[in-house]
PDB file of C-alpha atoms in Angstrom:
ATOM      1  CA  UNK O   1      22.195  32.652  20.154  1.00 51.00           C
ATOM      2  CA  UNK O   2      24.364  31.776  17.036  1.00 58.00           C
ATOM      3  CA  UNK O   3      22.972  30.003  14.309  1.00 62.00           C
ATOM      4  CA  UNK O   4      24.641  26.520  14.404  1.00 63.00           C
ATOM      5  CA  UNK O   5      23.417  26.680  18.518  1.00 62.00           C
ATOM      6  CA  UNK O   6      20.003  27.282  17.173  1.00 61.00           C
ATOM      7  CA  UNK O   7      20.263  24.061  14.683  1.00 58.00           C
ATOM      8  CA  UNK O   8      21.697  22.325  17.699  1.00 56.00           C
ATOM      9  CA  UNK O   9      18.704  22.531  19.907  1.00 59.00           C
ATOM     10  CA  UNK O  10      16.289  21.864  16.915  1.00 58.00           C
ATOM     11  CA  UNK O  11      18.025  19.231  15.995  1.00 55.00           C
ATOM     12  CA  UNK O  12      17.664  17.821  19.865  1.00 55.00           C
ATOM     13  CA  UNK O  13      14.087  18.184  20.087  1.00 56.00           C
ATOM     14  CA  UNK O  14      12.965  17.239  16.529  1.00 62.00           C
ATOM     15  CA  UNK O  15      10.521  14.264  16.288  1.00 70.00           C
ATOM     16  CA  UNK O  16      12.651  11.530  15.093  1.00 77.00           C
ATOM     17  CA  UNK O  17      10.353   8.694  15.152  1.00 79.00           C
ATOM     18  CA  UNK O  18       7.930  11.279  13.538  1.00 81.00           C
ATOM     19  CA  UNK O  19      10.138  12.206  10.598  1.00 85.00           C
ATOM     20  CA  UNK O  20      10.837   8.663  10.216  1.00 89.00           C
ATOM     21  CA  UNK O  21       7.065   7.796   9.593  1.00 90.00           C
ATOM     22  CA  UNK O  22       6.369  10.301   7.505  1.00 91.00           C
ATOM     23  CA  UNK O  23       9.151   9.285   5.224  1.00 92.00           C
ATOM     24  CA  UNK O  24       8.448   5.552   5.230  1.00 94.00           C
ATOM     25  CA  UNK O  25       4.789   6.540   4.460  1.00 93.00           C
ATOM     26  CA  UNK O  26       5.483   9.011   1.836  1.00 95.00           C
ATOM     27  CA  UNK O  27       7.547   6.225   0.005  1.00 96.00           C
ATOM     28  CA  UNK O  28       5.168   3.618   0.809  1.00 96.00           C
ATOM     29  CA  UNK O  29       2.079   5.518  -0.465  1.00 96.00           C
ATOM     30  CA  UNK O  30       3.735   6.336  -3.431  1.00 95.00           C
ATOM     31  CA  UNK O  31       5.785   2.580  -3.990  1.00 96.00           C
ATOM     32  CA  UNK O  32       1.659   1.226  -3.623  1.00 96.00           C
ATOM     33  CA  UNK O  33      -0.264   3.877  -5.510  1.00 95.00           C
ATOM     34  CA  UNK O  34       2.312   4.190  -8.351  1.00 95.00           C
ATOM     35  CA  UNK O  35       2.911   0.722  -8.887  1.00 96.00           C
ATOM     36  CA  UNK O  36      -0.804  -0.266  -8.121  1.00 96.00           C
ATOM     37  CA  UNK O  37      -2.539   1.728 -10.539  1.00 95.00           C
ATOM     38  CA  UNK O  38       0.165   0.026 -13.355  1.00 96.00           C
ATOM     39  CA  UNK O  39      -0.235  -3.436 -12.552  1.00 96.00           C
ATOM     40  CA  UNK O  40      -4.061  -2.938 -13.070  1.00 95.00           C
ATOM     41  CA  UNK O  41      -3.644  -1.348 -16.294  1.00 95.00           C
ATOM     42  CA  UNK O  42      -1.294  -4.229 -17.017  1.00 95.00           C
ATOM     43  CA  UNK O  43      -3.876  -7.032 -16.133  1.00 95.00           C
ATOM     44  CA  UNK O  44      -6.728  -5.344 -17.978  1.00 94.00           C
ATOM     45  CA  UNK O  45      -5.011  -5.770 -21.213  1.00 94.00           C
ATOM     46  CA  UNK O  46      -3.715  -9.649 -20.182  1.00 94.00           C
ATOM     47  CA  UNK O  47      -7.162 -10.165 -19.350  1.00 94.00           C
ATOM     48  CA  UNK O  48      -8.567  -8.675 -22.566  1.00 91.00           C
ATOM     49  CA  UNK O  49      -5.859 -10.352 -24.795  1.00 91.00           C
ATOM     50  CA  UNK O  50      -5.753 -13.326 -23.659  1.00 92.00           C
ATOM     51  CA  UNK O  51      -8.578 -14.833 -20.957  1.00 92.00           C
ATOM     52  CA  UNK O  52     -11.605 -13.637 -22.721  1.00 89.00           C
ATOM     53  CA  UNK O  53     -12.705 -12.059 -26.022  1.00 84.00           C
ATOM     54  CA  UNK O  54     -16.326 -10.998 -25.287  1.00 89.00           C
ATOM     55  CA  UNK O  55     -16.162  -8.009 -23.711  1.00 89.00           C
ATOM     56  CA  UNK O  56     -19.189  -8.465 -21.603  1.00 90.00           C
ATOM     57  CA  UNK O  57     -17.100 -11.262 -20.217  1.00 89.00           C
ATOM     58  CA  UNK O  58     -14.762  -8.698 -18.150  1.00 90.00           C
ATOM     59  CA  UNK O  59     -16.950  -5.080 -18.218  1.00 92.00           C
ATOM     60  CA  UNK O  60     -17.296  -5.356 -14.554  1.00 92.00           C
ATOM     61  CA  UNK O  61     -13.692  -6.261 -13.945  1.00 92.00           C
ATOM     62  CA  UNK O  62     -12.645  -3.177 -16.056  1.00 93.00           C
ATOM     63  CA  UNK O  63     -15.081  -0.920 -13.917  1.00 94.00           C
ATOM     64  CA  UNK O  64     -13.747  -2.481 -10.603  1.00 93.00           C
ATOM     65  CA  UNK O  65     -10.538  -1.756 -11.855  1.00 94.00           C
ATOM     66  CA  UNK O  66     -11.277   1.810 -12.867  1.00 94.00           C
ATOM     67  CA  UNK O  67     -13.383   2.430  -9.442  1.00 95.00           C
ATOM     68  CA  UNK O  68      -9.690   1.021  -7.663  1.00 93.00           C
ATOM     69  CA  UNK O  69      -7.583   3.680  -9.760  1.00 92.00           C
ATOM     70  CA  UNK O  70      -9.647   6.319  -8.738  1.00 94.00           C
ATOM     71  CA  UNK O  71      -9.987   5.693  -5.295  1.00 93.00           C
ATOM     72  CA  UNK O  72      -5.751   4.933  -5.550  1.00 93.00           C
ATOM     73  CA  UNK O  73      -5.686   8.831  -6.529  1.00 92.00           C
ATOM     74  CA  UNK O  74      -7.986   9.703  -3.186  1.00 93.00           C
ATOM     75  CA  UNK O  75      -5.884   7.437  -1.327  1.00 93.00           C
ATOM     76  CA  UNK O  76      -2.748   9.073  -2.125  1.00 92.00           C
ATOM     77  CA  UNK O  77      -3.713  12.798  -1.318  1.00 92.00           C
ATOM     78  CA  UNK O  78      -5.579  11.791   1.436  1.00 94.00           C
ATOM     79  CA  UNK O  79      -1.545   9.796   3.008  1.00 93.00           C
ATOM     80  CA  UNK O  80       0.200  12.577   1.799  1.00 93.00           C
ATOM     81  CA  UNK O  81      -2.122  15.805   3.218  1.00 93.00           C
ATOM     82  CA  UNK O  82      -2.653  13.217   6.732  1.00 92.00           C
ATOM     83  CA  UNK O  83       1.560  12.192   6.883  1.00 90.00           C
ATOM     84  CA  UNK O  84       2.348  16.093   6.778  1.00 89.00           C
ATOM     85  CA  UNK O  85      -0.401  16.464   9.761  1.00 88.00           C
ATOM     86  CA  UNK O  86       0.853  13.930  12.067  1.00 85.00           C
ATOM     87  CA  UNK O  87       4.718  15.358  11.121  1.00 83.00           C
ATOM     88  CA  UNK O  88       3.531  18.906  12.301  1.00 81.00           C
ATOM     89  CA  UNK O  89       1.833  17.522  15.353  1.00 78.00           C
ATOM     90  CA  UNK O  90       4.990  15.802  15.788  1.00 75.00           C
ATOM     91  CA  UNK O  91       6.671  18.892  16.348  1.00 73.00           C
ATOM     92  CA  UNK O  92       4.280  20.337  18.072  1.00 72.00           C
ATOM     93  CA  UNK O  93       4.822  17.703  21.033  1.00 67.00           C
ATOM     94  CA  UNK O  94       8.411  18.135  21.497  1.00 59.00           C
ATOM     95  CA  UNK O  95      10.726  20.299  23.427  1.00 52.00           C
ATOM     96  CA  UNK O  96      12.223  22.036  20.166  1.00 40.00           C
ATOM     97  CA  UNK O  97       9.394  24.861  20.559  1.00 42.00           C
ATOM     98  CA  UNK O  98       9.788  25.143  24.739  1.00 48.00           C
ATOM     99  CA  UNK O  99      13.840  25.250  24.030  1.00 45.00           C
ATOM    100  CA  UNK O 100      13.725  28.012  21.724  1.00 41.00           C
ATOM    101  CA  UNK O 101      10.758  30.434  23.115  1.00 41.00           C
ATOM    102  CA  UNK O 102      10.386  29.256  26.934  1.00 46.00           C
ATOM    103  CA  UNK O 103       8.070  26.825  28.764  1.00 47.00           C
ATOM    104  CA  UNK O 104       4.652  26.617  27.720  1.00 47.00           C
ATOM    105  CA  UNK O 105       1.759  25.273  29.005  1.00 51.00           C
ATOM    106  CA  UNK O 106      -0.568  22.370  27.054  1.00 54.00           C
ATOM    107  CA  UNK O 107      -4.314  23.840  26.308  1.00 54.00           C
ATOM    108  CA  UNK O 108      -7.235  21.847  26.489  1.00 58.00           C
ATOM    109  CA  UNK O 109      -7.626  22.044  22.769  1.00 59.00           C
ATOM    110  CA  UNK O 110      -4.074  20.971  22.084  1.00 60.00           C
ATOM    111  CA  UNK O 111      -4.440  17.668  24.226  1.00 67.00           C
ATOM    112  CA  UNK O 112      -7.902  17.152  22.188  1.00 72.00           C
ATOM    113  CA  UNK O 113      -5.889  17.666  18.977  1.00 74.00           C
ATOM    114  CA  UNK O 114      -3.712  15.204  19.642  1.00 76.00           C
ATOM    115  CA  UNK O 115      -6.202  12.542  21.257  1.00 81.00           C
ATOM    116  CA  UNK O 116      -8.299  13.525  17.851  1.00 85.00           C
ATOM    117  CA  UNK O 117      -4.899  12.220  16.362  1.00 84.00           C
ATOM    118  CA  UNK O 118      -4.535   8.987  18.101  1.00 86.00           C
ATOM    119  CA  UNK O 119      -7.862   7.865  17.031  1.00 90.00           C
ATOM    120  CA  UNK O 120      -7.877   8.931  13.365  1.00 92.00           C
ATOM    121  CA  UNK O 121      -4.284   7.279  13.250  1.00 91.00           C
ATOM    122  CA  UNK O 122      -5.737   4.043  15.267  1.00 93.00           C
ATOM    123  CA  UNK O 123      -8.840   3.814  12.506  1.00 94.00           C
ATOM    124  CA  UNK O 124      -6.497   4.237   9.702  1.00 94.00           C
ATOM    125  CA  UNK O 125      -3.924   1.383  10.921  1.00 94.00           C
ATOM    126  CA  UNK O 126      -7.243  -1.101  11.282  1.00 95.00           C
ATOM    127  CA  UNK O 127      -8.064  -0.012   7.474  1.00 95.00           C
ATOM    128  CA  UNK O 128      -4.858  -0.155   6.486  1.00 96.00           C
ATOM    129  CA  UNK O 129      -4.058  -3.731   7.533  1.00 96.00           C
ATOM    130  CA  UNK O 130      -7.231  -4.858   5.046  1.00 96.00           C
ATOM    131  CA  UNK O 131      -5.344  -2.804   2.501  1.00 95.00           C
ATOM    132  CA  UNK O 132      -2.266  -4.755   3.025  1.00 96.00           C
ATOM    133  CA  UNK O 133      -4.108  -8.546   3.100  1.00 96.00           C
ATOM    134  CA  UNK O 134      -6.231  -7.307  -0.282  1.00 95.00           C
ATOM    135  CA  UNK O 135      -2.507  -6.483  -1.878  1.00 95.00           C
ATOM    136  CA  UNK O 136      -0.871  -9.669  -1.337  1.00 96.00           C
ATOM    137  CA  UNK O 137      -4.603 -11.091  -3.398  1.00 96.00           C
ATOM    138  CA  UNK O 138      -3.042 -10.567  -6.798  1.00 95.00           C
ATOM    139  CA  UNK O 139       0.735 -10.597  -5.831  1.00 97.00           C
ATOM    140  CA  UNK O 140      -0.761 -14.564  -5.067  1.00 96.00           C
ATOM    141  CA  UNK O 141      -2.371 -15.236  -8.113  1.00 95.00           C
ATOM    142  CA  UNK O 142       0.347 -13.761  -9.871  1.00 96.00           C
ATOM    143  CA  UNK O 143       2.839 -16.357  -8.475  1.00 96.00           C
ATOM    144  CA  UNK O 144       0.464 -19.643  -8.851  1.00 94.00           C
ATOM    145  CA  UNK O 145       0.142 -18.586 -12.145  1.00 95.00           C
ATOM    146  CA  UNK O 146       3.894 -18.196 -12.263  1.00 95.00           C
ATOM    147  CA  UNK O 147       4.641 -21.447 -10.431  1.00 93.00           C
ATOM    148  CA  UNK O 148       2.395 -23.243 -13.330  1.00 93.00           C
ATOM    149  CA  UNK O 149       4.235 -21.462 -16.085  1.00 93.00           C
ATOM    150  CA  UNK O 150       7.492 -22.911 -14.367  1.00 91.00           C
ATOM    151  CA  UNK O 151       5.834 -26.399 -14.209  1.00 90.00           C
ATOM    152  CA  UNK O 152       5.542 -26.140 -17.730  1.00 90.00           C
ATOM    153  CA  UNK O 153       8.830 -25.030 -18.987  1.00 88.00           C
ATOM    154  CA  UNK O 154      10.468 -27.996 -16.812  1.00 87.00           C
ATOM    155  CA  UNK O 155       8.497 -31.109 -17.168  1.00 82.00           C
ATOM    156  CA  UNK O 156      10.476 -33.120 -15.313  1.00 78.00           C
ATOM    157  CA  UNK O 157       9.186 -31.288 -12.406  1.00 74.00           C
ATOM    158  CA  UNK O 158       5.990 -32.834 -12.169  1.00 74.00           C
ATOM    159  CA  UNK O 159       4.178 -35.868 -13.243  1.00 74.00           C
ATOM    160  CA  UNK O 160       0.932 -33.763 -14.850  1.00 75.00           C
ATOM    161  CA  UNK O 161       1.055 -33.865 -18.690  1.00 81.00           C
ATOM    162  CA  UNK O 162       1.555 -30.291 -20.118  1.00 83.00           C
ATOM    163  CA  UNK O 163      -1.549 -29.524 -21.759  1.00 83.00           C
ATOM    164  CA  UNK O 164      -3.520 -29.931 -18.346  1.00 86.00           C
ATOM    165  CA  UNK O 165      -1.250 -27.101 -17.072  1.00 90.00           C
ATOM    166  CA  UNK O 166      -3.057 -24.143 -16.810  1.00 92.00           C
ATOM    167  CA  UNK O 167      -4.040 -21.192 -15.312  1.00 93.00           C
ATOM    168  CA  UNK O 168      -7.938 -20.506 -14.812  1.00 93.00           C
ATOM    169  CA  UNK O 169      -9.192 -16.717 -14.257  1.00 92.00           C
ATOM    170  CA  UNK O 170     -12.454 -17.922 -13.506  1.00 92.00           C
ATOM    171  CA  UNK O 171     -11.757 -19.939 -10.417  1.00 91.00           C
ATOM    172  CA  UNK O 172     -10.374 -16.549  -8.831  1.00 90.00           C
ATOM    173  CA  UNK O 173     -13.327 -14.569  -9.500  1.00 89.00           C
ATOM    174  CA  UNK O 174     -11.610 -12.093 -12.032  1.00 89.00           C
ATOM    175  CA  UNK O 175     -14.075 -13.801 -14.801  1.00 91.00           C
ATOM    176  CA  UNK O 176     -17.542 -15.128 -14.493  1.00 91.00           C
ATOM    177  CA  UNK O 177     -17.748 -18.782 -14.934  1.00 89.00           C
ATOM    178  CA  UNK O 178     -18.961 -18.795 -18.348  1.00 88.00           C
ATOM    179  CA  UNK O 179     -16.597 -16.880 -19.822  1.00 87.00           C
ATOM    180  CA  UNK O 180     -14.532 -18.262 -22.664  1.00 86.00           C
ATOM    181  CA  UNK O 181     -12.114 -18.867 -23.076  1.00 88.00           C
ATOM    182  CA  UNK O 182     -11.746 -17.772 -19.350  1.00 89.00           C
ATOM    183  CA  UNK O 183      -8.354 -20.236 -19.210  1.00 92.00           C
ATOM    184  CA  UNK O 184      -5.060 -20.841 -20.648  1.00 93.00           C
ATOM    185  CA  UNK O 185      -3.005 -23.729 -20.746  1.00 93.00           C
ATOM    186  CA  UNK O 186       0.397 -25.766 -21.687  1.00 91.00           C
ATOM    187  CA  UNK O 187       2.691 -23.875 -23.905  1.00 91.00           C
ATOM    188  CA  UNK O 188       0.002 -20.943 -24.627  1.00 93.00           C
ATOM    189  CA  UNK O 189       0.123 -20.219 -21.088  1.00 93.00           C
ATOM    190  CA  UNK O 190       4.090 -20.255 -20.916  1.00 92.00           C
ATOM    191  CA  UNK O 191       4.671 -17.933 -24.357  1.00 94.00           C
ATOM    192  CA  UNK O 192       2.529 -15.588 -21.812  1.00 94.00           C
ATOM    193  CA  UNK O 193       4.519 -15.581 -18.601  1.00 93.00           C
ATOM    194  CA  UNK O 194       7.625 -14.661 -21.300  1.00 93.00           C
ATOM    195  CA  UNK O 195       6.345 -11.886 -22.699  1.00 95.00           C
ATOM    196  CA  UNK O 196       7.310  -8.624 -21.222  1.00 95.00           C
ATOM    197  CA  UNK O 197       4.262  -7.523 -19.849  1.00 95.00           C
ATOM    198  CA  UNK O 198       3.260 -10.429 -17.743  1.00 96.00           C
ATOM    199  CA  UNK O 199       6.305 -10.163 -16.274  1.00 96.00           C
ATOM    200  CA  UNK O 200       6.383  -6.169 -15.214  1.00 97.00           C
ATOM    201  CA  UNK O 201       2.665  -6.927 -14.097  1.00 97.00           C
ATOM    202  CA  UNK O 202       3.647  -8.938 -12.017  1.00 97.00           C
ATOM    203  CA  UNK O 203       6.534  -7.049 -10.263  1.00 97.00           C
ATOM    204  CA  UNK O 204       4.559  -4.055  -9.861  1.00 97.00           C
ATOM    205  CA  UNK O 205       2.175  -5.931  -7.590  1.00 97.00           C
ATOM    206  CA  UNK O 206       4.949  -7.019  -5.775  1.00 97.00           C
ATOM    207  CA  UNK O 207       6.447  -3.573  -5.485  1.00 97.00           C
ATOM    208  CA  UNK O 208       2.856  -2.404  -4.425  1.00 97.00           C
ATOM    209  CA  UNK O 209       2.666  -5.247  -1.470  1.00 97.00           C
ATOM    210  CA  UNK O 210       6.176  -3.611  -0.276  1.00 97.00           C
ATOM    211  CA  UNK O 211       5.149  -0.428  -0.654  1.00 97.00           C
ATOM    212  CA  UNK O 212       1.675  -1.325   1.036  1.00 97.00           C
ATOM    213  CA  UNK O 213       3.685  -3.389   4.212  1.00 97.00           C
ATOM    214  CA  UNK O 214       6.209   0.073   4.601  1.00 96.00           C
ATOM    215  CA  UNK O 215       2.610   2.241   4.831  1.00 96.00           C
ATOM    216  CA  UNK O 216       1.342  -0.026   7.476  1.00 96.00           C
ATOM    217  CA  UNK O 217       5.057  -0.054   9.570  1.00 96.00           C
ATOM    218  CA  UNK O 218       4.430   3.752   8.873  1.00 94.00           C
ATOM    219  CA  UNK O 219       1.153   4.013  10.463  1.00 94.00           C
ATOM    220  CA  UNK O 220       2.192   1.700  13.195  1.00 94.00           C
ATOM    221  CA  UNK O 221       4.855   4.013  14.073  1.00 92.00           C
ATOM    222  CA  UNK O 222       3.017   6.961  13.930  1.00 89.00           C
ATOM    223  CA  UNK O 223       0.216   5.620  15.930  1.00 89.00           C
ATOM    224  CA  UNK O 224       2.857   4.377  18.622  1.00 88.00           C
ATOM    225  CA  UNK O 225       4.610   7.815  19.067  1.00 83.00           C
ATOM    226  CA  UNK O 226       1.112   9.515  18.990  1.00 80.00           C
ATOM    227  CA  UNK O 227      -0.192   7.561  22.082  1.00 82.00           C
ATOM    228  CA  UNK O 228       2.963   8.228  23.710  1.00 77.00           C
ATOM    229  CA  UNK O 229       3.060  12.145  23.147  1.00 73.00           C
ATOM    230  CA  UNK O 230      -0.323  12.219  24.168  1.00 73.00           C
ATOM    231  CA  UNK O 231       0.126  10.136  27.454  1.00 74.00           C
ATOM    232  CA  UNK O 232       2.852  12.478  28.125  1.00 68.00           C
ATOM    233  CA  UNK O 233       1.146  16.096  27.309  1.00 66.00           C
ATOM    234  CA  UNK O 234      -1.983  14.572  29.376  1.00 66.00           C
ATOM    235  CA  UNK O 235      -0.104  13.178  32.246  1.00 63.00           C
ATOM    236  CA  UNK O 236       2.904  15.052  32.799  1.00 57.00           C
ATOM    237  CA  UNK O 237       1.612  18.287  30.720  1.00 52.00           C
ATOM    238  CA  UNK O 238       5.463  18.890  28.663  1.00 48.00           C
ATOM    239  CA  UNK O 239       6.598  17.818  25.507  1.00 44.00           C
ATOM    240  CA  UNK O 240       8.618  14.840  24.275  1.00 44.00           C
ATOM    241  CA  UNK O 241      11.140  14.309  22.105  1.00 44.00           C
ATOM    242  CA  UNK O 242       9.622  11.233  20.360  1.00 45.00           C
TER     243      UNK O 242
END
């Protein structure tokens, strides 16, 4: 058998949908994680600069925020270790193995693996869809507080006078109510959403929503072709080429 013959038949029986996955959720655990851990950096100093001066005001915010970086860090070894798994498992469910060294026959342990799989990958998608509802929390806020900054810099947009313009951290939960100043308003508020780090905050929650959506499509996929290698290796007792 000649080498480019042996790519050939690897290259038949590789786990497309599988490689596909693990790339989308490589990116999009990275794109979420990455960009994540920033944009809460980013809104601990708005929030200390400019919503609050007493530090007691936003201690528990800061340790929320800290608890969320470090379990980012868990989050992203645990996607990367679990995505190279379900990739190997991947191959191990095709024909590219069979092709190359003859027919083989499914163990008991090997249909168990992959039912072990389907499960993990069915809890994770369930888990993951909270993830991805919690993400679009800030990328929210972000954009009312936007949209009011916008308000402001063109009047003629709405009839509310400019000074009652504002944007309240407090009524989101991020501060306790008696925090002060806990708001800002009129032109304070706008000479905020123009300086640069507003602004990058707020794009790197957006790029961690995107990157928390492709994670999800990711897992969807993954759980998809999972169930389907399994049905197949159970019922039929060969490998697939999904």
């Amino acid at each position: 058998m000649g080498l480019l013959e042996c790519c050939a038949r690897c290259l038949v029986g590789a786990p497309f949908a599988s490689l596909v996955a693990t790339g989308l959720c490589f990116f999009g655990v990275a794109l979420f994680c990455g960009c994540g851990h920033e944009a809460l950096t980013g809104t601990e100093k708005l929030i200390e600069t400019y919503f609050s001066k007493n530090y007691q005001d936003y201690e528990y915010l800061i340790n929320v925020i800290h608890a969320f970086q470090y379990v980012i860090y868990g989050t992203a070894s645990f996607f990367f270790l679990y995505g190279a798994l379900l990739l190997a498992e991947g191959f191990y469910t095709t024909g590219a193995v069979r092709q190359i060294f003859g027919d083989y026959k499914t163990t008991i342990c090997g249909k168990g693996l992959s039912a072990t799989f389907v499960g993990i990958t069915y809890a994770l998608t369930i888990v993951w869809l909270l993830v991805f509802a919690c993400s679009a929390v800030p990328v929210y806020i972000y954009f009312n507080t936007w949209t009011t900054c916008q308000s402001i810099a063109f009047p003629s947009k709405t009839s509310a006078s400019i000074g009652s313009l504002c944007a309240d951290a407090r009524m989101y939960g991020v501060l306790p109510w008696n925090a002060f100043p806990g708001k800002v308003c009129g032109s304070n508020l706008l000479s905020i959403c123009k300086t640069a780090e507003f602004q990058m905050t707020f794009h790197l929650f957006i790029a961690a929503f995107v990157g928390a959506a492709a994670t999800l499509v990711s897992l969807l996929t993954f759980m998809i072709a999972a169930t389907y290698n399994f049905a197949v290796l159970k019922l039929m007792g060969r490998g697939t080429k999904f």
